[in-house]
Every structure is written in structure tokens, then in C-alpha cells.
Short mmCIF file of C-alpha atoms in Angstrom, two decimals:
data_model
loop_
_atom_site.label_atom_id
_atom_site.label_comp_id
_atom_site.label_asym_id
_atom_site.label_seq_id
_atom_site.Cartn_x
_atom_site.Cartn_y
_atom_site.Cartn_z
CA UNK A 1 216.53 12.42 218.52
CA UNK A 2 218.45 15.61 219.36
CA UNK A 3 216.29 18.52 220.39
CA UNK A 4 217.49 20.81 217.61
CA UNK A 5 217.34 17.95 215.07
CA UNK A 6 213.82 17.15 216.25
CA UNK A 7 212.81 20.76 215.59
CA UNK A 8 214.33 20.68 212.10
CA UNK A 9 212.72 17.34 211.29
CA UNK A 10 209.36 18.61 212.48
CA UNK A 11 209.62 21.49 210.02
CA UNK A 12 210.76 19.25 207.16
CA UNK A 13 208.01 16.71 207.76
CA UNK A 14 205.44 19.47 208.04
CA UNK A 15 205.63 20.58 204.42
CA UNK A 16 208.58 19.69 202.16
CA UNK A 17 207.44 22.20 199.52
CA UNK A 18 207.63 25.13 201.95
CA UNK A 19 210.66 23.95 203.90
CA UNK A 20 212.52 27.24 204.35
CA UNK A 21 209.59 29.36 205.53
CA UNK A 22 208.19 26.67 207.79
CA UNK A 23 211.62 25.87 209.25
CA UNK A 24 212.32 29.54 209.96
CA UNK A 25 208.92 30.07 211.59
CA UNK A 26 209.27 26.88 213.62
CA UNK A 27 212.79 27.84 214.69
CA UNK A 28 211.54 31.19 215.98
CA UNK A 29 208.71 29.54 217.93
CA UNK A 30 211.04 26.86 219.35
CA UNK A 31 213.55 29.50 220.44
CA UNK A 32 210.80 31.20 222.43
CA UNK A 33 209.23 28.04 223.87
CA UNK A 34 212.47 26.50 225.13
CA UNK A 35 213.17 29.71 227.02
CA UNK A 36 210.01 29.25 229.11
CA UNK A 37 209.70 27.48 232.45
CA UNK A 38 208.91 23.77 232.01
CA UNK A 39 205.43 24.20 233.52
CA UNK A 40 204.67 26.99 231.03
CA UNK A 41 205.86 25.08 227.99
CA UNK A 42 202.66 23.19 227.14
CA UNK A 43 200.48 26.29 227.48
CA UNK A 44 202.87 28.31 225.32
CA UNK A 45 203.04 25.55 222.72
CA UNK A 46 199.23 25.22 222.57
CA UNK A 47 198.90 28.99 222.15
CA UNK A 48 201.43 28.93 219.31
CA UNK A 49 199.55 26.04 217.66
CA UNK A 50 196.27 27.97 217.93
CA UNK A 51 197.87 31.09 216.47
CA UNK A 52 199.37 29.19 213.54
CA UNK A 53 196.06 27.45 212.88
CA UNK A 54 194.22 30.80 213.00
CA UNK A 55 196.58 32.08 210.28
CA UNK A 56 195.68 29.04 208.19
CA UNK A 57 199.15 27.47 208.51
CA UNK A 58 198.13 23.94 209.49
CA UNK A 59 201.55 22.46 208.64
CA UNK A 60 203.33 24.83 211.02
CA UNK A 61 200.69 24.13 213.66
CA UNK A 62 201.39 20.40 213.36
CA UNK A 63 205.15 20.95 213.56
CA UNK A 64 204.82 23.12 216.67
CA UNK A 65 202.55 20.50 218.24
CA UNK A 66 205.35 17.94 217.90
CA UNK A 67 207.80 19.97 220.02
CA UNK A 68 208.48 18.15 223.27
CA UNK A 69 208.27 19.62 226.75
CA UNK A 70 211.74 19.55 228.38
CA UNK A 71 212.37 17.66 231.58
CA UNK A 72 213.48 19.76 234.54
CA UNK A 73 217.10 18.62 234.16
CA UNK A 74 217.04 19.29 230.40
CA UNK A 75 215.68 22.77 231.14
CA UNK A 76 218.63 23.41 233.46
CA UNK A 77 221.02 22.41 230.66
CA UNK A 78 219.15 24.80 228.35
CA UNK A 79 219.59 27.59 230.91
CA UNK A 80 223.36 27.03 230.82
CA UNK A 81 223.41 27.03 227.01
CA UNK A 82 221.43 30.27 226.88
CA UNK A 83 222.94 32.22 229.78
CA UNK A 84 226.35 30.64 230.46
CA UNK A 85 227.49 29.60 226.99
CA UNK A 86 231.14 30.58 227.50
CA UNK A 87 231.44 28.55 230.71
CA UNK A 88 229.65 25.63 229.05
CA UNK A 89 232.11 25.69 226.15
CA UNK A 90 234.95 25.67 228.66
CA UNK A 91 233.56 22.49 230.18
CA UNK A 92 232.91 20.82 226.83
CA UNK A 93 236.42 21.76 225.77
CA UNK A 94 237.73 19.07 228.14
CA UNK A 95 236.22 16.38 225.92
CA UNK A 96 239.14 16.34 223.46
CA UNK A 97 241.77 15.89 226.15
CA UNK A 98 239.73 13.18 227.88
CA UNK A 99 239.29 11.33 224.59
CA UNK A 100 243.01 11.49 223.79
CA UNK A 101 243.98 10.30 227.27
CA UNK A 102 241.53 7.41 227.02
CA UNK A 103 242.73 6.38 223.55
CA UNK A 104 246.40 6.47 224.52
CA UNK A 105 245.81 4.97 227.98
CA UNK A 106 247.62 7.93 229.52
CA UNK A 107 246.68 7.28 233.13
CA UNK A 108 248.24 10.43 234.61
CA UNK A 109 246.56 12.77 232.11
CA UNK A 110 243.26 10.90 232.45
CA UNK A 111 243.27 11.25 236.23
CA UNK A 112 244.12 14.93 236.05
CA UNK A 113 241.45 15.70 233.46
CA UNK A 114 238.88 13.57 235.27
CA UNK A 115 239.42 15.56 238.46
CA UNK A 116 239.06 18.80 236.52
CA UNK A 117 235.89 17.44 234.85
CA UNK A 118 234.31 16.67 238.24
CA UNK A 119 235.12 20.21 239.44
CA UNK A 120 233.71 21.86 236.29
CA UNK A 121 230.57 19.73 236.23
CA UNK A 122 229.84 20.45 239.89
CA UNK A 123 230.42 24.20 239.35
CA UNK A 124 228.14 24.26 236.30
CA UNK A 125 225.43 22.37 238.16
CA UNK A 126 225.58 24.88 241.02
CA UNK A 127 225.36 27.74 238.52
CA UNK A 128 222.34 26.12 236.86
CA UNK A 129 220.72 25.86 240.29
CA UNK A 130 221.24 29.60 240.80
CA UNK A 131 219.77 30.39 237.39
CA UNK A 132 216.73 28.22 238.16
CA UNK A 133 216.29 30.01 241.49
CA UNK A 134 216.41 33.38 239.74
CA UNK A 135 213.87 32.16 237.17
CA UNK A 136 211.45 31.26 239.96
CA UNK A 137 211.63 27.47 239.61
CA UNK A 138 214.20 26.07 242.07
CA UNK A 139 215.76 22.70 241.26
CA UNK A 140 215.84 19.80 243.71
CA UNK A 141 219.07 17.90 244.42
CA UNK A 142 217.80 14.93 242.40
CA UNK A 143 217.35 17.19 239.36
CA UNK A 144 220.86 18.61 239.78
CA UNK A 145 222.18 15.03 239.84
CA UNK A 146 220.39 14.42 236.54
CA UNK A 147 222.11 17.52 235.18
CA UNK A 148 225.46 16.03 236.26
CA UNK A 149 224.61 12.99 234.11
CA UNK A 150 223.73 15.18 231.13
CA UNK A 151 227.00 17.12 231.32
CA UNK A 152 229.04 13.93 231.75
CA UNK A 153 227.29 12.45 228.70
CA UNK A 154 228.07 15.61 226.72
CA UNK A 155 231.76 15.19 227.54
CA UNK A 156 231.70 11.55 226.43
CA UNK A 157 229.78 11.87 223.16
CA UNK A 158 230.02 14.76 220.65
CA UNK A 159 226.43 14.32 219.44
CA UNK A 160 225.13 14.80 222.98
CA UNK A 161 227.35 17.87 223.35
CA UNK A 162 225.64 19.37 220.28
CA UNK A 163 222.23 18.72 221.81
CA UNK A 164 223.31 20.54 224.97
CA UNK A 165 224.74 23.45 222.99
CA UNK A 166 221.45 23.85 221.11
CA UNK A 167 219.63 25.12 224.21
CA UNK A 168 216.63 22.98 223.20
CA UNK A 169 217.30 19.73 225.02
CA UNK A 170 214.09 17.88 225.88
CA UNK A 171 215.16 14.87 227.93
CA UNK A 172 217.69 13.75 230.48
CA UNK A 173 220.69 11.90 229.06
CA UNK A 174 223.40 9.78 230.60
CA UNK A 175 226.39 7.83 229.36
CA UNK A 176 227.66 4.63 230.98
CA UNK A 177 230.33 3.63 228.45
CA UNK A 178 234.08 3.89 228.83
CA UNK A 179 234.72 6.71 226.38
CA UNK A 180 236.63 6.45 223.08
CA UNK A 181 238.10 3.11 222.12
CA UNK A 182 241.75 2.70 223.03
CA UNK A 183 244.33 2.39 220.25
CA UNK A 184 245.36 -1.28 219.78
CA UNK A 185 249.06 -0.39 219.99
CA UNK A 186 248.74 1.95 222.99
CA UNK A 187 250.77 1.10 226.08
CA UNK A 188 249.36 2.02 229.50
CA UNK A 189 251.19 5.03 230.95
CA UNK A 190 251.38 4.76 234.76
CA UNK A 191 251.58 7.84 236.94
CA UNK A 192 255.15 9.05 237.46
CA UNK A 193 256.71 7.77 240.68
CA UNK A 194 259.63 9.18 242.63
CA UNK A 195 262.86 7.36 241.83
CA UNK A 196 263.55 4.53 244.22
CA UNK A 197 266.96 4.41 245.95
CA UNK A 198 269.34 2.09 244.17
CA UNK A 199 269.70 -1.31 245.66
CA UNK A 200 271.66 -4.35 244.80
CA UNK A 201 269.67 -7.12 243.16
CA UNK A 202 271.10 -10.59 243.05
CA UNK A 203 271.61 -11.93 239.58
CA UNK A 204 269.35 -14.85 240.38
CA UNK A 205 266.44 -12.42 240.89
CA UNK A 206 266.59 -10.95 237.37
CA UNK A 207 264.65 -13.77 235.64
CA UNK A 208 262.00 -13.46 238.36
CA UNK A 209 261.73 -9.70 237.75
CA UNK A 210 261.28 -10.26 234.03
CA UNK A 211 258.58 -12.81 234.73
CA UNK A 212 256.80 -10.36 237.04
CA UNK A 213 256.92 -7.67 234.33
CA UNK A 214 255.54 -10.08 231.73
CA UNK A 215 252.77 -11.14 234.09
CA UNK A 216 251.87 -7.53 234.87
CA UNK A 217 251.76 -6.68 231.15
CA UNK A 218 249.59 -9.72 230.43
CA UNK A 219 247.26 -8.80 233.30
CA UNK A 220 246.98 -5.25 231.97
CA UNK A 221 246.18 -6.50 228.48
CA UNK A 222 243.54 -8.82 229.92
CA UNK A 223 242.05 -5.94 231.89
CA UNK A 224 241.86 -3.79 228.74
CA UNK A 225 240.23 -6.62 226.84
CA UNK A 226 237.66 -7.03 229.58
CA UNK A 227 236.94 -3.33 229.50
CA UNK A 228 236.66 -3.37 225.70
CA UNK A 229 234.29 -6.35 225.79
CA UNK A 230 232.18 -4.72 228.49
CA UNK A 231 232.13 -1.46 226.54
CA UNK A 232 230.98 -3.25 223.40
CA UNK A 233 228.25 -5.01 225.37
CA UNK A 234 227.03 -1.75 226.85
CA UNK A 235 227.27 0.07 223.52
CA UNK A 236 225.16 -2.68 221.94
CA UNK A 237 222.59 -2.34 224.75
CA UNK A 238 222.61 1.44 224.31
CA UNK A 239 222.12 1.13 220.56
CA UNK A 240 219.20 -1.23 221.10
CA UNK A 241 217.67 1.14 223.66
CA UNK A 242 218.12 4.09 221.30
CA UNK A 243 216.45 2.15 218.48
CA UNK A 244 213.52 1.31 220.73
CA UNK A 245 213.29 4.92 221.84
CA UNK A 246 213.38 6.12 218.21
CA UNK A 247 210.58 3.70 217.33
CA UNK A 248 208.55 4.85 220.34
CA UNK A 249 209.06 8.49 219.40
CA UNK A 250 208.05 7.75 215.82
CA UNK A 251 204.85 6.15 217.11
CA UNK A 252 204.31 9.13 219.37
CA UNK A 253 204.78 11.56 216.48
CA UNK A 254 202.33 9.57 214.35
CA UNK A 255 199.80 9.51 217.18
CA UNK A 256 200.25 13.23 217.76
CA UNK A 257 199.70 13.92 214.06
CA UNK A 258 196.61 11.71 214.08
CA UNK A 259 195.35 13.50 217.18
CA UNK A 260 195.84 16.84 215.46
CA UNK A 261 194.02 15.67 212.33
CA UNK A 262 191.12 14.19 214.28
CA UNK A 263 190.86 17.33 216.42
CA UNK A 264 190.67 19.44 213.26
CA UNK A 265 188.02 17.14 211.76
CA UNK A 266 186.06 17.29 215.03
CA UNK A 267 186.16 21.10 215.07
CA UNK A 268 185.01 21.25 211.45
CA UNK A 269 182.17 18.80 212.18
CA UNK A 270 181.08 20.82 215.18
CA UNK A 271 181.09 23.97 213.09
CA UNK A 272 178.97 22.27 210.45
CA UNK A 273 176.54 20.98 213.10
CA UNK A 274 176.23 24.53 214.46
CA UNK A 275 175.46 25.86 210.97
CA UNK A 276 172.85 23.16 210.32
CA UNK A 277 171.32 23.68 213.77
CA UNK A 278 171.00 27.41 213.10
CA UNK A 279 169.39 26.69 209.71
CA UNK A 280 166.98 24.20 211.32
CA UNK A 281 166.02 26.73 214.00
CA UNK A 282 165.35 29.34 211.30
CA UNK A 283 163.23 26.88 209.31
CA UNK A 284 161.23 25.97 212.40
CA UNK A 285 160.62 29.65 213.11
CA UNK A 286 159.43 30.11 209.54
CA UNK A 287 157.15 27.10 209.99
CA UNK A 288 155.67 28.55 213.18
CA UNK A 289 155.06 31.89 211.49
CA UNK A 290 153.47 30.24 208.46
CA UNK A 291 151.25 28.08 210.69
CA UNK A 292 150.07 31.15 212.60
CA UNK A 293 149.41 33.00 209.34
CA UNK A 294 147.46 30.03 207.95
CA UNK A 295 145.38 29.86 211.13
CA UNK A 296 144.59 33.58 210.93
CA UNK A 297 143.69 33.27 207.26
CA UNK A 298 141.35 30.34 207.99
CA UNK A 299 139.60 32.33 210.74
CA UNK A 300 139.21 35.31 208.39
CA UNK A 301 137.84 33.09 205.65
CA UNK A 302 135.23 31.61 208.00
CA UNK A 303 134.20 35.10 209.13
CA UNK A 304 133.91 36.22 205.52
CA UNK A 305 131.80 33.17 204.74
CA UNK A 306 129.41 34.00 207.57
CA UNK A 307 129.23 37.65 206.51
CA UNK A 308 128.50 36.63 202.92
CA UNK A 309 125.70 34.33 204.15
CA UNK A 310 124.10 37.11 206.17
CA UNK A 311 124.36 39.50 203.22
CA UNK A 312 122.78 36.94 200.90
CA UNK A 313 119.85 36.52 203.31
CA UNK A 314 119.27 40.25 203.43
CA UNK A 315 119.40 40.45 199.63
CA UNK A 316 116.79 37.69 199.33
CA UNK A 317 114.45 39.44 201.76
CA UNK A 318 114.79 42.75 200.02
CA UNK A 319 114.06 41.17 196.67
CA UNK A 320 110.96 39.43 198.07
CA UNK A 321 109.58 42.69 199.48
CA UNK A 322 110.14 44.39 196.17
CA UNK A 323 108.33 41.69 194.27
CA UNK A 324 105.43 41.93 196.70
CA UNK A 325 104.90 45.63 195.96
CA UNK A 326 105.04 45.07 192.20
CA UNK A 327 102.14 42.62 192.38
CA UNK A 328 99.76 45.19 193.99
#
């Protein structure tokens, strides 16, 4: 899925009823995240998820969580889209001429444009390397070769060009096809050759020359058919690979959403456990205080009982002495 399309789909899937606000907020976050270094992307995304969740916007938090960390080569392409957009458009502008030359089998134009494409792609890759160096994350030669593949793919397929223009590419792309399909009625256009000096050709050679021309034309048609068949085979393999990738990404998105939901449920459960633990601790403290108070009250009651017994004994003795006097 294209990087910018993935961002839009994440917003749409997050909450269809609040599409505009969520999409705008997600777009702003994505614009910031895809400007970070690749190693800083996950930390920045997690911080944005936490911030959105703290505001109570769980749908936006889920959508941000689905944003993918760019590969190093994709990040280089994003640097070009953000900081060298005019030069990038100049490179992508070759796509139309390349497509026309391929469709019309104009060999001379195709060779000229191909050479220019190689020069532009190499120059853009070098510029991306300089931008990466300035950003503090130098790119290895292998990564620059991946960037070559991305730019070549962007020249071959308009949808890939749009992904590159977005500045939010997430993965390395390559294209191994043969470009646009040639027109059925197109005739191969060989490179212009200097005129050969006139020479006399025996009349008997003319039928042989015509046969050679027919054989060359038949061989060229066979070559084009082989290329078309090979292109169709590779396009079918690419379509199958893209379908498998789309299915894998759909599973990944579902798993990410499930992970987010289970993480939220876990946090809520932990919060509830903390509340119940605090309540239990308070109840136990109340129990200890009540037990101590009951123990003190029991001790006081026993002391009072003893004091009452002593007082009763004294009263009985006093009464007996009084009665003794009255009998005298």
C-alpha cells in the first residue's frame, strides 16, 4: 500500500464518523514522523500514540500506531521529496518520454533517455547521500543501491512515483518489468546510421536481400513477442506478490489493532487491581485499628470488673460493721 494511502486508510479505518478531524490530525503527525531519522521513528510514534491516548482520542492513537517505520532507502527517498522536490520532479519528468519511446519501439530515443535516466538517478542518489550525511545518519553503498531501485521503479510506474512524491515512503521498491506495453502496430525504429557508399548490386542478389529483410523483420517480431510474454509472466508474478504482501499487511494491521486493544485492556485491569489493592490495604488497616481498640476495651472491662468486686467487698464490710453497732 502506498505510504500516503496507508496514512489516509489508517485515518478512515480509525473512525468513519470523525473522518475529517482524525485524518487531519493523523496527517499532521505523519508529516512530523516521516521527517525523523529512521531510528527515531518508533520512539516518536509511541510518544504520539501516548499523547493521543492521554487526550482520550483512542481512534487517533490506533491510527498513529499503524504508521510504518521507513526503511533506510525509503527514508532517503523521503529526504529527496522533502528537500529536493524540484530535482526529483525533473527526474520523474523523464517517465513520459521513456514510456512513449517504449510504446513506439523508438530505439534511438529510448537509448538517449535511458542514458539520461542513469545520469539523473545516480546524481539524485549522491544528493540523497549528502542529505543523509548532513542529517547525521550516513547511508551505506548498499542503501544507495536500494534507492537507485526505488527511483527506477518510480520512473516505470506512476503509482510508485506518487508514493515517492508523498515523502512518506515506508519500504524499498523495485521494478523488473519492461515498461509500458508496446503498440501492436509499432515498427522498431533503429538508430540512424551514416549513409553507405553506393555500390552496384547484381540483380540476382535482390531476391536474397528481400528474404534477409523478411527474416530480420520476423526475428524482430519474435523477439518482441518473447519480451511481451516474459513481461506478462513477470507482471503476473508481481501481482501475486503484491496480493500476498497486501494480505500480510492486512494481518499485520489486524494484529497491531488487537495488540493495542489488549494493551489498553491490560492497563485498565492493572489500574483496577491497584484501586482494589489500595481499598484492601485500607480495610486491613481499619481491621487492625478495630482489633486494637477491642483489645483495649476488653482490658478496661476486666479492670472495671475487678474494681467493682473490690468496691462490693468494702460495701459489705461496712454494712456488717454498721449492723454490729446497732445490735449493742
